[in-house]
PDB file of C-alpha atoms in Angstrom:
ATOM      1  CA  MET W   1      -7.478  26.415   8.155  1.00 59.00           C
ATOM      2  CA  ARG W   2      -9.128  23.016   7.985  1.00 62.00           C
ATOM      3  CA  ASN W   3     -12.047  22.910   5.570  1.00 66.00           C
ATOM      4  CA  PRO W   4     -15.302  22.281   7.511  1.00 58.00           C
ATOM      5  CA  PHE W   5     -16.663  20.385   4.498  1.00 57.00           C
ATOM      6  CA  LEU W   6     -13.883  17.800   4.827  1.00 64.00           C
ATOM      7  CA  ALA W   7     -14.443  17.543   8.578  1.00 58.00           C
ATOM      8  CA  CYS W   8     -18.153  16.840   8.105  1.00 55.00           C
ATOM      9  CA  ALA W   9     -17.441  14.420   5.284  1.00 53.00           C
ATOM     10  CA  ALA W  10     -15.020  12.502   7.495  1.00 54.00           C
ATOM     11  CA  VAL W  11     -17.751  11.903  10.071  1.00 48.00           C
ATOM     12  CA  ILE W  12     -20.193  10.699   7.428  1.00 47.00           C
ATOM     13  CA  LEU W  13     -17.627   8.483   5.744  1.00 46.00           C
ATOM     14  CA  THR W  14     -16.457   6.943   8.999  1.00 46.00           C
ATOM     15  CA  ALA W  15     -20.005   5.928   9.870  1.00 44.00           C
ATOM     16  CA  ALA W  16     -20.546   4.481   6.416  1.00 42.00           C
ATOM     17  CA  ALA W  17     -17.272   2.583   6.552  1.00 42.00           C
ATOM     18  CA  LEU W  18     -18.168   1.079   9.926  1.00 38.00           C
ATOM     19  CA  ALA W  19     -21.524  -0.063   8.566  1.00 42.00           C
ATOM     20  CA  ALA W  20     -19.781  -1.736   5.633  1.00 39.00           C
ATOM     21  CA  CYS W  21     -17.115  -3.439   7.739  1.00 36.00           C
ATOM     22  CA  GLY W  22     -16.781  -7.137   7.036  1.00 37.00           C
ATOM     23  CA  SER W  23     -18.576  -7.102   3.683  1.00 36.00           C
ATOM     24  CA  SER W  24     -17.109  -8.702   0.580  1.00 32.00           C
ATOM     25  CA  ALA W  25     -17.095  -7.404  -2.994  1.00 34.00           C
ATOM     26  CA  ASP W  26     -16.837  -8.229  -6.646  1.00 37.00           C
ATOM     27  CA  GLY W  27     -13.247  -7.071  -7.126  1.00 35.00           C
ATOM     28  CA  ASN W  28     -13.826  -4.837 -10.153  1.00 36.00           C
ATOM     29  CA  ASP W  29     -12.565  -1.521  -8.681  1.00 40.00           C
ATOM     30  CA  PRO W  30      -8.974  -0.844  -9.830  1.00 37.00           C
ATOM     31  CA  GLU W  31      -8.375   1.596  -6.976  1.00 39.00           C
ATOM     32  CA  ALA W  32      -9.331  -0.943  -4.369  1.00 37.00           C
ATOM     33  CA  ALA W  33      -7.355  -3.906  -5.715  1.00 37.00           C
ATOM     34  CA  GLY W  34      -4.952  -5.313  -3.197  1.00 37.00           C
ATOM     35  CA  ALA W  35      -6.403  -3.979   0.039  1.00 36.00           C
ATOM     36  CA  ARG W  36      -9.640  -3.966   2.015  1.00 32.00           C
ATOM     37  CA  ARG W  37     -11.432  -0.695   2.695  1.00 31.00           C
ATOM     38  CA  PRO W  38     -10.508   0.678   6.130  1.00 32.00           C
ATOM     39  CA  ALA W  39     -13.013  -0.240   8.810  1.00 33.00           C
ATOM     40  CA  ALA W  40     -12.815   2.995  10.785  1.00 33.00           C
ATOM     41  CA  SER W  41     -11.548   5.641   8.381  1.00 35.00           C
ATOM     42  CA  GLY W  42     -11.471   6.780   4.806  1.00 37.00           C
ATOM     43  CA  PRO W  43     -14.395   7.600   2.558  1.00 38.00           C
ATOM     44  CA  ALA W  44     -17.252   5.298   1.722  1.00 37.00           C
ATOM     45  CA  VAL W  45     -17.994   5.149  -1.962  1.00 38.00           C
ATOM     46  CA  PRO W  46     -20.663   3.390  -4.023  1.00 40.00           C
ATOM     47  CA  GLY W  47     -20.059  -0.318  -3.869  1.00 39.00           C
ATOM     48  CA  PRO W  48     -17.781  -2.105  -1.384  1.00 36.00           C
ATOM     49  CA  SER W  49     -14.139  -2.723  -2.123  1.00 37.00           C
ATOM     50  CA  ALA W  50     -12.519  -5.849  -3.373  1.00 36.00           C
ATOM     51  CA  THR W  51     -10.183  -8.580  -2.232  1.00 34.00           C
ATOM     52  CA  THR W  52      -9.623 -11.698  -4.272  1.00 34.00           C
ATOM     53  CA  ALA W  53      -7.679 -14.882  -3.769  1.00 32.00           C
ATOM     54  CA  THR W  54      -4.767 -13.445  -5.752  1.00 36.00           C
ATOM     55  CA  GLU W  55      -4.665 -10.046  -4.086  1.00 38.00           C
ATOM     56  CA  PRO W  56      -3.143  -8.995  -0.736  1.00 38.00           C
ATOM     57  CA  THR W  57      -5.364  -8.177   2.197  1.00 37.00           C
ATOM     58  CA  ALA W  58      -4.400  -5.254   4.422  1.00 39.00           C
ATOM     59  CA  PRO W  59      -5.641  -4.955   7.996  1.00 36.00           C
ATOM     60  CA  PRO W  60      -7.956  -2.061   8.936  1.00 35.00           C
ATOM     61  CA  THR W  61      -6.164   1.119   9.925  1.00 36.00           C
ATOM     62  CA  GLU W  62      -6.676   3.552  12.760  1.00 35.00           C
ATOM     63  CA  GLU W  63      -8.146   7.028  12.309  1.00 35.00           C
ATOM     64  CA  PRO W  64      -6.146   8.955   9.632  1.00 37.00           C
ATOM     65  CA  ALA W  65      -3.355  11.238  10.753  1.00 37.00           C
ATOM     66  CA  ALA W  66      -4.184  14.891  11.354  1.00 37.00           C
ATOM     67  CA  SER W  67      -4.735  17.087   8.331  1.00 39.00           C
ATOM     68  CA  GLY W  68      -1.567  18.097   6.555  1.00 39.00           C
ATOM     69  CA  SER W  69       0.595  15.237   7.860  1.00 39.00           C
ATOM     70  CA  SER W  70       1.462  12.098   5.972  1.00 40.00           C
ATOM     71  CA  ALA W  71       0.956   8.652   7.388  1.00 41.00           C
ATOM     72  CA  PRO W  72       4.172   7.178   8.829  1.00 42.00           C
ATOM     73  CA  ALA W  73       3.939   4.203   6.481  1.00 40.00           C
ATOM     74  CA  ALA W  74       4.409   6.450   3.465  1.00 46.00           C
ATOM     75  CA  THR W  75       7.208   8.654   4.785  1.00 48.00           C
ATOM     76  CA  ALA W  76       9.167   6.642   7.349  1.00 54.00           C
ATOM     77  CA  GLU W  77      12.906   7.160   7.129  1.00 65.00           C
ATOM     78  CA  GLY W  78      15.508   4.424   7.030  1.00 74.00           C
ATOM     79  CA  PRO W  79      16.278   1.461   4.736  1.00 86.00           C
ATOM     80  CA  LYS W  80      13.516   0.538   2.304  1.00 84.00           C
ATOM     81  CA  THR W  81      12.578  -2.919   1.078  1.00 86.00           C
ATOM     82  CA  PRO W  82      13.838  -3.525  -2.509  1.00 86.00           C
ATOM     83  CA  VAL W  83      10.950  -3.615  -4.962  1.00 78.00           C
ATOM     84  CA  ASP W  84      11.727  -7.196  -6.002  1.00 77.00           C
ATOM     85  CA  GLU W  85      11.339  -8.264  -2.359  1.00 82.00           C
ATOM     86  CA  ILE W  86       7.980  -6.551  -1.810  1.00 85.00           C
ATOM     87  CA  THR W  87       5.408  -9.312  -1.427  1.00 84.00           C
ATOM     88  CA  PRO W  88       2.078  -9.431   0.429  1.00 83.00           C
ATOM     89  CA  ALA W  89       1.274 -11.948   3.145  1.00 77.00           C
ATOM     90  CA  THR W  90      -1.162 -13.578   0.725  1.00 80.00           C
ATOM     91  CA  GLY W  91      -1.683 -13.270  -3.020  1.00 82.00           C
ATOM     92  CA  THR W  92       0.295 -10.921  -5.250  1.00 86.00           C
ATOM     93  CA  PHE W  93       0.592  -7.217  -5.958  1.00 87.00           C
ATOM     94  CA  THR W  94      -0.348  -5.816  -9.361  1.00 87.00           C
ATOM     95  CA  LYS W  95       2.259  -4.006 -11.455  1.00 86.00           C
ATOM     96  CA  LYS W  96       0.660  -0.648 -10.649  1.00 87.00           C
ATOM     97  CA  GLN W  97       0.694  -1.399  -6.923  1.00 90.00           C
ATOM     98  CA  LYS W  98       4.366  -2.413  -7.010  1.00 88.00           C
ATOM     99  CA  GLU W  99       5.252   0.798  -8.809  1.00 87.00           C
ATOM    100  CA  TYR W 100       3.549   2.799  -6.063  1.00 90.00           C
ATOM    101  CA  LEU W 101       5.295   0.814  -3.321  1.00 91.00           C
ATOM    102  CA  LYS W 102       8.776   1.250  -4.818  1.00 88.00           C
ATOM    103  CA  ASP W 103      11.065   2.993  -2.298  1.00 87.00           C
ATOM    104  CA  ARG W 104       8.115   3.475   0.071  1.00 87.00           C
ATOM    105  CA  VAL W 105       8.161   0.336   2.250  1.00 90.00           C
ATOM    106  CA  PRO W 106      10.484   0.529   5.285  1.00 91.00           C
ATOM    107  CA  LYS W 107      12.344  -2.652   6.141  1.00 87.00           C
ATOM    108  CA  GLY W 108      10.209  -4.919   8.294  1.00 84.00           C
ATOM    109  CA  MET W 109       6.910  -3.153   7.517  1.00 88.00           C
ATOM    110  CA  ASP W 110       3.914  -4.852   5.941  1.00 89.00           C
ATOM    111  CA  PRO W 111       3.719  -3.453   2.386  1.00 91.00           C
ATOM    112  CA  ALA W 112      -0.065  -3.896   2.400  1.00 91.00           C
ATOM    113  CA  ALA W 113      -0.279  -1.237   5.131  1.00 91.00           C
ATOM    114  CA  VAL W 114       1.681   1.216   2.964  1.00 91.00           C
ATOM    115  CA  LEU W 115      -0.490   0.374  -0.014  1.00 93.00           C
ATOM    116  CA  GLN W 116      -3.642   1.003   1.987  1.00 93.00           C
ATOM    117  CA  THR W 117      -2.439   4.528   2.784  1.00 92.00           C
ATOM    118  CA  GLY W 118      -2.328   5.321  -0.920  1.00 95.00           C
ATOM    119  CA  GLN W 119      -5.663   3.667  -1.579  1.00 95.00           C
ATOM    120  CA  GLU W 120      -7.305   5.709   1.175  1.00 96.00           C
ATOM    121  CA  THR W 121      -5.985   8.857  -0.487  1.00 96.00           C
ATOM    122  CA  CYS W 122      -7.559   7.784  -3.779  1.00 96.00           C
ATOM    123  CA  ASP W 123     -10.825   7.009  -1.993  1.00 96.00           C
ATOM    124  CA  LYS W 124     -10.952  10.470  -0.425  1.00 96.00           C
ATOM    125  CA  LEU W 125     -10.354  12.135  -3.770  1.00 97.00           C
ATOM    126  CA  ARG W 126     -12.996  10.023  -5.435  1.00 96.00           C
ATOM    127  CA  TYR W 127     -15.560  10.957  -2.792  1.00 96.00           C
ATOM    128  CA  LEU W 128     -14.714  14.659  -2.764  1.00 95.00           C
ATOM    129  CA  VAL W 129     -14.621  15.121  -6.525  1.00 94.00           C
ATOM    130  CA  LYS W 130     -18.161  13.730  -6.726  1.00 95.00           C
ATOM    131  CA  ALA W 131     -19.349  16.067  -3.967  1.00 94.00           C
ATOM    132  CA  ASP W 132     -17.481  19.211  -5.055  1.00 94.00           C
ATOM    133  CA  ARG W 133     -14.549  19.277  -7.470  1.00 95.00           C
ATOM    134  CA  ASP W 134     -13.104  22.569  -6.212  1.00 95.00           C
ATOM    135  CA  THR W 135     -13.027  21.228  -2.659  1.00 95.00           C
ATOM    136  CA  ALA W 136     -11.139  18.156  -3.871  1.00 97.00           C
ATOM    137  CA  VAL W 137      -8.526  20.301  -5.625  1.00 97.00           C
ATOM    138  CA  GLY W 138      -8.367  22.668  -2.668  1.00 97.00           C
ATOM    139  CA  ALA W 139      -7.690  19.763  -0.309  1.00 97.00           C
ATOM    140  CA  ILE W 140      -4.626  18.914  -2.396  1.00 97.00           C
ATOM    141  CA  VAL W 141      -3.497  22.550  -2.528  1.00 97.00           C
ATOM    142  CA  THR W 142      -3.704  22.925   1.258  1.00 97.00           C
ATOM    143  CA  GLY W 143      -2.179  19.522   2.039  1.00 95.00           C
ATOM    144  CA  GLU W 144      -5.327  18.229   3.756  1.00 95.00           C
ATOM    145  CA  ILE W 145      -4.971  15.184   1.521  1.00 94.00           C
ATOM    146  CA  PRO W 146      -1.278  14.341   1.870  1.00 87.00           C
ATOM    147  CA  ASP W 147       0.519  12.058  -0.573  1.00 89.00           C
ATOM    148  CA  ALA W 148      -2.034  12.931  -3.271  1.00 95.00           C
ATOM    149  CA  LYS W 149       0.555  13.389  -6.018  1.00 94.00           C
ATOM    150  CA  ASP W 150       2.185   9.977  -5.537  1.00 93.00           C
ATOM    151  CA  ALA W 151      -1.059   8.129  -4.854  1.00 95.00           C
ATOM    152  CA  VAL W 152      -2.686   9.501  -8.001  1.00 96.00           C
ATOM    153  CA  ALA W 153       0.359   8.811 -10.155  1.00 93.00           C
ATOM    154  CA  GLY W 154       0.556   5.215  -8.987  1.00 91.00           C
ATOM    155  CA  LEU W 155      -2.945   4.109  -8.018  1.00 95.00           C
ATOM    156  CA  CYS W 156      -5.704   6.360  -9.390  1.00 95.00           C
ATOM    157  CA  THR W 157      -4.445   8.128 -12.496  1.00 95.00           C
ATOM    158  CA  GLN W 158      -7.988   9.195 -13.404  1.00 95.00           C
ATOM    159  CA  HIS W 159      -7.551  11.977 -10.844  1.00 97.00           C
ATOM    160  CA  GLN W 160      -4.358  13.372 -12.404  1.00 97.00           C
ATOM    161  CA  ALA W 161      -6.192  16.513 -13.570  1.00 96.00           C
ATOM    162  CA  LEU W 162      -6.910  17.376  -9.926  1.00 97.00           C
ATOM    163  CA  VAL W 163      -3.230  17.184  -9.022  1.00 97.00           C
ATOM    164  CA  ASP W 164      -2.214  19.168 -12.113  1.00 96.00           C
ATOM    165  CA  GLU W 165      -4.646  21.959 -11.264  1.00 96.00           C
ATOM    166  CA  ALA W 166      -3.619  21.986  -7.606  1.00 96.00           C
ATOM    167  CA  ALA W 167      -0.014  22.644  -8.636  1.00 95.00           C
ATOM    168  CA  TYR W 168      -1.095  26.125  -9.739  1.00 95.00           C
ATOM    169  CA  GLY W 169      -3.256  26.942  -6.725  1.00 96.00           C
ATOM    170  CA  TYR W 170      -2.599  28.932  -3.559  1.00 97.00           C
ATOM    171  CA  PRO W 171      -3.524  27.918  -0.010  1.00 97.00           C
ATOM    172  CA  ASP W 172      -4.249  30.537   2.649  1.00 97.00           C
ATOM    173  CA  GLY W 173      -1.131  32.387   3.717  1.00 97.00           C
ATOM    174  CA  LYS W 174       1.366  34.863   2.293  1.00 96.00           C
ATOM    175  CA  HIS W 175       2.926  34.195  -1.107  1.00 96.00           C
ATOM    176  CA  SER W 176       5.602  36.313  -2.713  1.00 94.00           C
ATOM    177  CA  GLY W 177       8.388  36.532  -5.257  1.00 86.00           C
ATOM    178  CA  LYS W 178       8.756  33.989  -8.027  1.00 80.00           C
ATOM    179  CA  LYS W 179       6.008  31.845  -6.507  1.00 80.00           C
ATOM    180  CA  LEU W 180       3.399  34.329  -7.749  1.00 92.00           C
ATOM    181  CA  ARG W 181       1.747  33.467 -11.063  1.00 93.00           C
ATOM    182  CA  PRO W 182      -0.307  36.191 -12.784  1.00 94.00           C
ATOM    183  CA  GLY W 183      -3.845  35.199 -13.704  1.00 95.00           C
ATOM    184  CA  VAL W 184      -7.446  34.924 -12.587  1.00 97.00           C
ATOM    185  CA  TYR W 185      -8.213  32.758  -9.556  1.00 97.00           C
ATOM    186  CA  ARG W 186     -11.383  31.630  -7.775  1.00 96.00           C
ATOM    187  CA  SER W 187     -11.728  30.807  -4.094  1.00 96.00           C
ATOM    188  CA  ALA W 188     -12.529  27.195  -3.182  1.00 94.00           C
ATOM    189  CA  SER W 189     -14.745  26.589  -0.123  1.00 92.00           C
ATOM    190  CA  PRO W 190     -14.145  30.006   1.483  1.00 95.00           C
ATOM    191  CA  THR W 191     -15.367  30.855   4.972  1.00 95.00           C
ATOM    192  CA  THR W 192     -17.384  33.956   5.797  1.00 95.00           C
ATOM    193  CA  ASP W 193     -14.121  35.527   6.994  1.00 96.00           C
ATOM    194  CA  CYS W 194     -12.366  35.154   3.626  1.00 97.00           C
ATOM    195  CA  SER W 195     -10.153  38.160   2.841  1.00 97.00           C
ATOM    196  CA  TRP W 196      -7.203  38.844   0.552  1.00 97.00           C
ATOM    197  CA  GLN W 197      -4.635  41.487  -0.321  1.00 98.00           C
ATOM    198  CA  ILE W 198      -2.367  41.895  -3.334  1.00 97.00           C
ATOM    199  CA  GLU W 199       0.659  44.196  -3.110  1.00 97.00           C
ATOM    200  CA  GLY W 200       3.153  45.455  -5.656  1.00 96.00           C
ATOM    201  CA  ALA W 201       6.663  46.854  -5.373  1.00 94.00           C
ATOM    202  CA  GLY W 202       7.333  48.740  -2.165  1.00 94.00           C
ATOM    203  CA  GLY W 203       4.279  47.259  -0.487  1.00 94.00           C
ATOM    204  CA  LYS W 204       1.852  49.286  -2.609  1.00 96.00           C
ATOM    205  CA  GLU W 205      -1.645  47.823  -2.361  1.00 97.00           C
ATOM    206  CA  LEU W 206      -2.936  46.742  -5.756  1.00 97.00           C
ATOM    207  CA  ALA W 207      -6.138  45.021  -4.660  1.00 97.00           C
ATOM    208  CA  SER W 208      -7.857  43.743  -1.545  1.00 97.00           C
ATOM    209  CA  GLY W 209     -11.237  42.491  -0.474  1.00 96.00           C
ATOM    210  CA  ALA W 210     -13.352  40.427   1.876  1.00 94.00           C
ATOM    211  CA  SER W 211     -16.242  38.201   0.892  1.00 88.00           C
ATOM    212  CA  GLY W 212     -18.380  38.001   4.038  1.00 89.00           C
ATOM    213  CA  THR W 213     -20.095  34.951   2.556  1.00 91.00           C
ATOM    214  CA  ARG W 214     -19.205  31.423   1.563  1.00 92.00           C
ATOM    215  CA  LYS W 215     -19.764  32.238  -2.093  1.00 93.00           C
ATOM    216  CA  SER W 216     -16.724  31.772  -4.330  1.00 93.00           C
ATOM    217  CA  ARG W 217     -15.007  34.973  -5.419  1.00 94.00           C
ATOM    218  CA  LYS W 218     -12.666  35.745  -8.292  1.00 95.00           C
ATOM    219  CA  ILE W 219      -9.505  37.821  -8.132  1.00 97.00           C
ATOM    220  CA  THR W 220      -6.810  38.790 -10.619  1.00 97.00           C
ATOM    221  CA  ILE W 221      -3.140  38.635  -9.705  1.00 96.00           C
ATOM    222  CA  PRO W 222      -1.416  41.095 -12.082  1.00 96.00           C
ATOM    223  CA  ASP W 223       2.111  40.912 -13.465  1.00 94.00           C
ATOM    224  CA  SER W 224       3.104  43.723 -11.126  1.00 95.00           C
ATOM    225  CA  ALA W 225       2.128  41.775  -7.967  1.00 96.00           C
ATOM    226  CA  ARG W 226       4.881  41.050  -5.495  1.00 96.00           C
ATOM    227  CA  THR W 227       2.898  39.536  -2.612  1.00 97.00           C
ATOM    228  CA  PHE W 228      -0.475  37.861  -2.270  1.00 97.00           C
ATOM    229  CA  THR W 229      -1.984  37.233   1.157  1.00 97.00           C
ATOM    230  CA  SER W 230      -5.119  35.202   1.834  1.00 97.00           C
ATOM    231  CA  THR W 231      -6.959  34.440   5.079  1.00 97.00           C
ATOM    232  CA  GLY W 232     -10.045  32.300   5.598  1.00 97.00           C
ATOM    233  CA  CYS W 233     -10.412  31.556   1.882  1.00 97.00           C
ATOM    234  CA  TYR W 234      -9.046  27.990   2.129  1.00 96.00           C
ATOM    235  CA  ALA W 235      -7.557  27.843  -1.369  1.00 97.00           C
ATOM    236  CA  TRP W 236      -7.444  29.739  -4.655  1.00 97.00           C
ATOM    237  CA  LEU W 237      -7.614  27.792  -7.915  1.00 97.00           C
ATOM    238  CA  PRO W 238      -6.670  28.961 -11.414  1.00 95.00           C
ATOM    239  CA  GLU W 239      -9.778  30.056 -13.301  1.00 91.00           C
ATOM    240  CA  GLY W 240     -10.576  28.099 -16.434  1.00 71.00           C
ATOM    241  CA  ALA W 241      -8.991  24.869 -15.113  1.00 52.00           C
ATOM    242  CA  ALA W 242     -12.188  23.279 -13.841  1.00 46.00           C
ATOM    243  CA  GLY W 243     -13.959  20.632 -15.858  1.00 42.00           C
TER     244      GLY W 243
END
């Protein structure tokens, strides 16, 4: 289920990005180096983004792909451009940017467009973590922010803790077997229809509940759990990992 908070944020950010279209900047933001902020998509953050005479300029992109799907530039199949041949139309890429682009640029594609995909991911995380950290982690858990792991590792390492926490979370759905990890979890951005059920061997119900509100709830997945099913809760994050 798509998080309504992200949907509302997208509308706000799109309007802010349109208002900022065409502005220039001071070039001090490491996440923005090498590409211009998208004109019609991606989050608006304090201060415009940067392009300098020695950095590549990427054209504005269209509206981001639907939630849960990666942009074609980051996942296209086929031969990739060797890293030593990846060069922007103008300026140069930084070492960090080249590391992110390695094995990600299809032959014949503008590498700046691929880079911008990763930068937009970093921008979204930066906006969300300021608004609500659990929502930011939940968006990674559910796949609403695709390519988060690679983008963070290569372009915005300050958000690595979000990715690390998300690796231990659960999105809505049914989880079973070795994928279950005992522990205490809290719901992130649940809906009023949030409900859950934990079953043990033979389908024996160990715990279940429904919130009826948007308030975060805590549950415990015991060692004896065999399946965990969640609906309308968006994501469950390991308790004690926030900070």
